[in-house]
Coordinates of C-alpha atoms and ligand atoms in Angstrom, one line a residue:
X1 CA 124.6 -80.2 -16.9
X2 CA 123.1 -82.7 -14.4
X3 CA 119.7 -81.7 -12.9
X4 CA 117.9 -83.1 -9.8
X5 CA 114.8 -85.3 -9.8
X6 CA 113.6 -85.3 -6.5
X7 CA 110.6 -87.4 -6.1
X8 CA 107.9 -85.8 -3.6
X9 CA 105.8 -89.7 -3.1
X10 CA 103.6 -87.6 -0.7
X11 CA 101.2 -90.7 0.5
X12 CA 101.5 -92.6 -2.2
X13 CA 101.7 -95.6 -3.3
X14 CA 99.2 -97.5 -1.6
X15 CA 100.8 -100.9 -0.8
X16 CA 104.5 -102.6 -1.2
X17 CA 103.6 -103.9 -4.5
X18 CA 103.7 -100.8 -5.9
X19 CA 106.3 -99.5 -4.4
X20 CA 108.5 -102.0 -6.0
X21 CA 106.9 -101.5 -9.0
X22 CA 107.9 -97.4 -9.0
X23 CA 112.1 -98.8 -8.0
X24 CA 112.3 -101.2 -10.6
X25 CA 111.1 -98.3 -13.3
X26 CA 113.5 -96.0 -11.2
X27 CA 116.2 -99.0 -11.8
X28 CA 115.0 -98.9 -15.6
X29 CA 115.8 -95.0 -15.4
X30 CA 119.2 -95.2 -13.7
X31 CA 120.6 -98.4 -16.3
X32 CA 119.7 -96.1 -19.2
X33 CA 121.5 -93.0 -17.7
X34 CA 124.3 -92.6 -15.9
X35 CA 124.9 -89.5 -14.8
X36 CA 121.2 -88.3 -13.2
X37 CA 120.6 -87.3 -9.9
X38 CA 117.5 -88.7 -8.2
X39 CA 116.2 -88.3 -4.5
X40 CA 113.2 -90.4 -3.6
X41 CA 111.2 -88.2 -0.6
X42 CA 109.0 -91.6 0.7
X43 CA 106.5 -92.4 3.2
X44 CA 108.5 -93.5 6.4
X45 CA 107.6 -97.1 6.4
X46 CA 109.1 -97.7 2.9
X47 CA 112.1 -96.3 3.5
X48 CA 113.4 -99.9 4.6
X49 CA 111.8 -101.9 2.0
X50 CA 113.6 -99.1 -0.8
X51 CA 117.1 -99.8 1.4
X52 CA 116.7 -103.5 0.6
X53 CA 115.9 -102.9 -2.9
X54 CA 118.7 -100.6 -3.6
X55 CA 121.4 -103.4 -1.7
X56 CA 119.6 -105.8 -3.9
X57 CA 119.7 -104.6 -7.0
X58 CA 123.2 -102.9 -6.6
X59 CA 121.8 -99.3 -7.7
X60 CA 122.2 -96.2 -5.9
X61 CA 120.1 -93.2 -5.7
X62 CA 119.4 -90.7 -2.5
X63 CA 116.3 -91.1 0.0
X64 CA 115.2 -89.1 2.3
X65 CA 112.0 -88.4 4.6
X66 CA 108.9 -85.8 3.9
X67 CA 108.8 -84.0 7.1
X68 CA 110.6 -84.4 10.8
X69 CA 109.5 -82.8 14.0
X70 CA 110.1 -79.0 14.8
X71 CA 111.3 -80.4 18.3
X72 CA 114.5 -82.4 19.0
X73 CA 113.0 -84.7 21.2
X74 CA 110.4 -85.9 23.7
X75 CA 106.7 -86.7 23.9
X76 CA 105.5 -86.0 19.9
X77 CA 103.3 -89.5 19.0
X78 CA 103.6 -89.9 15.1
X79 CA 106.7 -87.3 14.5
X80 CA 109.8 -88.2 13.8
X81 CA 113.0 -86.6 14.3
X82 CA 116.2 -85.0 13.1
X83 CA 118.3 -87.2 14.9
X84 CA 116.3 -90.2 13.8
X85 CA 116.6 -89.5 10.7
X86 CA 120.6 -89.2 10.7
X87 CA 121.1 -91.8 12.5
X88 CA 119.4 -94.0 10.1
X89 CA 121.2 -92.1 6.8
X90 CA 118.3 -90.7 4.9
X91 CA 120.3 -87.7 4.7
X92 CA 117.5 -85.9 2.8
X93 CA 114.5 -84.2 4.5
X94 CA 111.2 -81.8 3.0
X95 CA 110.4 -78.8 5.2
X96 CA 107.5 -76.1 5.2
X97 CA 105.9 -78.2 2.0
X98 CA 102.6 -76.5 1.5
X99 CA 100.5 -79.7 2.0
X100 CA 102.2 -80.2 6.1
X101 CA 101.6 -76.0 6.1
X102 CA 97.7 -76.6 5.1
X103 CA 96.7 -80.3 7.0
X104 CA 99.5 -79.3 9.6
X105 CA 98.8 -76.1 9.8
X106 CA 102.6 -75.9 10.3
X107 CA 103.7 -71.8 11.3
X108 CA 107.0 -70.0 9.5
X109 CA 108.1 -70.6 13.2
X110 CA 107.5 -74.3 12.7
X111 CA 109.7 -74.1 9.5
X112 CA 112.4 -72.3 10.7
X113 CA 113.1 -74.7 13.6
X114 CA 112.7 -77.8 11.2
X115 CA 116.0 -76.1 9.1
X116 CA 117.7 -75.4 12.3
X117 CA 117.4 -79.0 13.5
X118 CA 117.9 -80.5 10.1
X119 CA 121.2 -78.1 10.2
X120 CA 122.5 -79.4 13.4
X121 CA 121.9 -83.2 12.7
X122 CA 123.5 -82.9 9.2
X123 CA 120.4 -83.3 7.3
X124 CA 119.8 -82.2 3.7
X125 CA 117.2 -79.8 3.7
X126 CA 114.6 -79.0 0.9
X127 CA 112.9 -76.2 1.7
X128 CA 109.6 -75.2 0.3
X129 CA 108.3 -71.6 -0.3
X130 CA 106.0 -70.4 -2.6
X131 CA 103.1 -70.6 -0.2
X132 CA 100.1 -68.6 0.0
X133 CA 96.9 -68.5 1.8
X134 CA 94.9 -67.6 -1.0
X135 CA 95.5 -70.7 -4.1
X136 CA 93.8 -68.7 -6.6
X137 CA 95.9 -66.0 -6.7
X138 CA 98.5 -66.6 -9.7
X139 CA 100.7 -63.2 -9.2
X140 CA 104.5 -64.3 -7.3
X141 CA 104.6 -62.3 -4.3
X142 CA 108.3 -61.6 -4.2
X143 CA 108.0 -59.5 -0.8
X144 CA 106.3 -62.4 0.8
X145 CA 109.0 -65.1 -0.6
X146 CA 111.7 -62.3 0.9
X147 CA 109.8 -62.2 4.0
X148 CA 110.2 -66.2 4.5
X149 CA 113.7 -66.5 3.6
X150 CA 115.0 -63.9 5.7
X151 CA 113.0 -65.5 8.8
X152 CA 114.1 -68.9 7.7
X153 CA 117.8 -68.2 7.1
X154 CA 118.7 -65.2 9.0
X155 CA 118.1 -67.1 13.0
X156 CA 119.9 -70.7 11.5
X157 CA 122.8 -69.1 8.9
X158 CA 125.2 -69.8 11.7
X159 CA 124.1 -73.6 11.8
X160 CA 125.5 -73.4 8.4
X161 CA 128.7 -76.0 7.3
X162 CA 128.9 -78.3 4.7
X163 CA 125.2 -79.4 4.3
X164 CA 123.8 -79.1 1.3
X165 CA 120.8 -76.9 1.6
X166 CA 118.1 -76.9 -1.2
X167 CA 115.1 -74.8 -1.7
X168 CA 112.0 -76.0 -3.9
X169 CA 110.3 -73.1 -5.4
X170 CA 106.4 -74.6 -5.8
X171 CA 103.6 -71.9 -6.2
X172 CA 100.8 -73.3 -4.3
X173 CA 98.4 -72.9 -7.0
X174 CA 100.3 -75.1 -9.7
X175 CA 100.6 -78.2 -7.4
X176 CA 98.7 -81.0 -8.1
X177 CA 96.6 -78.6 -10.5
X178 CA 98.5 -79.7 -13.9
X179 CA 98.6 -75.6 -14.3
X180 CA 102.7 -74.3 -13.9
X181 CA 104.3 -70.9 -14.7
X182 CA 105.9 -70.6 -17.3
X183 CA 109.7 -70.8 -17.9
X184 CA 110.4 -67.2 -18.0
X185 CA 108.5 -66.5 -14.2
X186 CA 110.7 -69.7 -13.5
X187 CA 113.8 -68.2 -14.0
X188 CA 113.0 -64.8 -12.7
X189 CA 111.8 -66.1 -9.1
X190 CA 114.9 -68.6 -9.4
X191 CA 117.1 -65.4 -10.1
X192 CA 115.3 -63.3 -7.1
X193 CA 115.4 -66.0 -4.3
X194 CA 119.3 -66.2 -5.5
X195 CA 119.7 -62.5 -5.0
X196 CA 118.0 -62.8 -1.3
X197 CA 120.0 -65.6 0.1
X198 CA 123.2 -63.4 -0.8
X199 CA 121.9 -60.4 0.7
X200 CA 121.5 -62.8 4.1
X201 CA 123.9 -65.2 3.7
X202 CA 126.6 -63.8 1.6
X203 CA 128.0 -64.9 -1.8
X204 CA 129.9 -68.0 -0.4
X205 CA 127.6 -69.5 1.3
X206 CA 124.4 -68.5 -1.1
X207 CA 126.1 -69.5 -3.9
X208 CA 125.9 -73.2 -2.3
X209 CA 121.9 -73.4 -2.2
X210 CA 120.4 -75.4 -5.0
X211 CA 117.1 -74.0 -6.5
X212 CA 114.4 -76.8 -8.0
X213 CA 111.4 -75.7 -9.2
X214 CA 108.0 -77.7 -8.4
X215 CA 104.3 -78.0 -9.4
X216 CA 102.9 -80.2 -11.8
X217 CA 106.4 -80.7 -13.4
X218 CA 106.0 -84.4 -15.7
X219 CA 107.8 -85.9 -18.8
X220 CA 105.9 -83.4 -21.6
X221 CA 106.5 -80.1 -19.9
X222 CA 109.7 -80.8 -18.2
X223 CA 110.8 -79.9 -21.5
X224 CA 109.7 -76.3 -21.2
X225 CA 111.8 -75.8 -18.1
X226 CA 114.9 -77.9 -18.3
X227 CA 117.1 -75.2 -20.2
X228 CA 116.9 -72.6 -17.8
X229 CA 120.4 -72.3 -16.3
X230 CA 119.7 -70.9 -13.0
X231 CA 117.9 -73.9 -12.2
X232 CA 119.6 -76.6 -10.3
X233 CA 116.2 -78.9 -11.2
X234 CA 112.8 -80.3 -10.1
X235 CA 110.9 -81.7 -6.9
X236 CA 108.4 -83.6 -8.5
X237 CA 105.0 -84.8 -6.8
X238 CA 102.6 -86.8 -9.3
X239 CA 104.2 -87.5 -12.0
X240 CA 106.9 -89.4 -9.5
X241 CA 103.9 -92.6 -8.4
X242 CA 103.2 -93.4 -11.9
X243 CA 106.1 -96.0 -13.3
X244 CA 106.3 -95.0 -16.8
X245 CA 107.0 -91.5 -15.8
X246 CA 109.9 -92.2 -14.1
X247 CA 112.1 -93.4 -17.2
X248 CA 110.9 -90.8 -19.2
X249 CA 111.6 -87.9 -17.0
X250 CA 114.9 -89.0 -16.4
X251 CA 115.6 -89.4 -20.3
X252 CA 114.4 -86.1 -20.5
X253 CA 117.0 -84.5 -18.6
X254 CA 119.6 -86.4 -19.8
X255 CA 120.5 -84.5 -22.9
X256 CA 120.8 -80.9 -21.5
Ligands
PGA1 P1 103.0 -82.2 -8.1 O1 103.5 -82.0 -6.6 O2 104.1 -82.5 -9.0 O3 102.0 -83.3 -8.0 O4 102.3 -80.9 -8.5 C1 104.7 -81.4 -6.4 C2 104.9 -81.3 -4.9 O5 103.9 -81.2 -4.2 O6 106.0 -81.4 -4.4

C-alpha cells in the first residue's frame, strides 16, 4: 500500500543551505524507494530553488504552497493566490492549518473560501481540521469536526471535478507537542470524517478524499500508525526539517 508523506516545512529552514541539505536527504529517500509518495508543503521563496533541484537531479516528488489568499485577487500585500499558484504548477496547497487559524486568526469563513478557490483553479487541497480553541483539551470533538466539514464542503461540493481533495486530521494539542493519539482514536476519527463526507458529498465523490493524519508523526512512532487501513497517510511538520528523518520515514512506510 503506498502512503503519503506530506512534508509541512512551516518556516523552516532558515537559509538555502539547508534547504538543499533536506532535498538531497529527500533524493537519498526517493533512490532507496520507489514507489513513495512525497509532497513537500515549502516556504514560497524556495519553491524555485526546490524546482531547480528536482530538474537537476532528475527526481520527482510533488510541491505545493502552505496557505493562498481567501480572495481571488486584488490589493492583499504578502498573500498569494489561487491562480498564482496554478499558474506556476505547485498543484498542492494547506488550508485552515491551525498555526494560519491562531497567528491569522483565519475564520471557518476564511477556510471555506480558500477550498472554493483552490477548487476552481485546480489546486490540490489539504485541508486541516482538528482545531480547537482550547489546546489542553485531549477529548475528539466529533460534533465540532461535523460542524466544519459540513460548512466546508456543503457551499464548494459543486466546485468538485477531478481534483484531488485531501484532509489532514491534526488535533491541535499533539502538534509540535511530541504527544499523539493513539492508533485506535486514529482510525476511529479517520472512519467518522469518512462517514461525514458521504452523508454531504455522496459515496462517489467521498470515497475520493484522502485522509492523513498529523501531529508529531516521526520515524519511531510512525510505526504505531502506518497499519491502519483507513488511512491514506501523514502530513508531517517537525520531523520533515531534520535530514536524517527524511530517509528514515520514507523506509518506514515502505514495507506496509
Ligand atoms: P508536527 O507538525 O509534525 O511538528 O507536529 C505537524 C503540522 O503542523 O502539520
Amino acid at each position: 500500500m503506498n502512503k503519503i508523506l506530506a512534508f509541512n516545512w512551516k518556516m523552516n529552514p532558515e537559509n538555502k543551505e539547508k534547504v538543499l541539505e533536506l532535498l538531497t536527504n529527500v533524493q537519498i529517500a526517493l533512490n532507496q524507494v520507489s514507489t513513495n509518495e512525497i509532497i513537500i508543503l515549502a516556504p514560497d521563496i524556495y519553491l524555485g530553488l526546490i524546482d531547480n533541484f528536482k530538474q537537476e537531479k532528475s527526481i520527482y516528488f510533488d510541491l505545493g504552497v502552505q496557505d493562498i489568499s481567501s480572495q481571488e485577487k486584488g490589493a492583499y500585500t504578502g498573500q498569494i493566490s489561487a491562480s498564482m499558484v496554478e499558474s506556476m504548477n505547485y498543484i498542492y496547497t494547506l488550508i485552515g492549518h491551525s498555526e494560519t487559524r491562531i497567528y491569522q486568526k483565519y475564520t471557518l469563513e476564511d477556510i471555506s473560501l480558500k477550498f472554493g478557490l483552490s477548487l476552481q483553479y485546480n489546486l490540490n487541497p489539504i485541508i486541516c481540521l482538528g482545531y480547537q480553541e482550547d489546546k489542553t483539551i485531549q477529548e475528539i470533538d466529533y460534533d465540532l469536526l461535523k460542524q466544519e466539514l459540513i460548512f466546508i464542503f456543503e457551499k464548494n461540493k459543486s466546485l468538485i471535478n477531478n481534483q484531488r481533495i485531501i484532509i489532514a486530521y491534526e488535533p491541535i494539542w499533539a502538534i509540535g507537542t511530541g504527544v499523539t493519539p493513539n492508533a485506535n482514536i486514529i482510525e476511529t476519527v479517520t472512519i467518522y470524517i469518512k462517514r461525514v463526507l458521504v452523508e454531504i458529498l455522496g459515496i462517489s465523490l467521498a470515497q475520493k478524499i484522502e485522509i492523513l493524519y498529523g501531529g508529531s508523526v516521526n520515524s519511531s512512532n510512525i510505526k504505531n500508525f502506518k497499519y491502519i487501513q483507513e488511512l491514506d497517510g501523514f502530513l508531517i511538520g517537525g520531523a520533515s526539517v531534520i535530514p536524517e528523518e527524511i530517509p528514515k520515514l520514507t523506509q518506514e512506510i515502505s514495507d506496509i
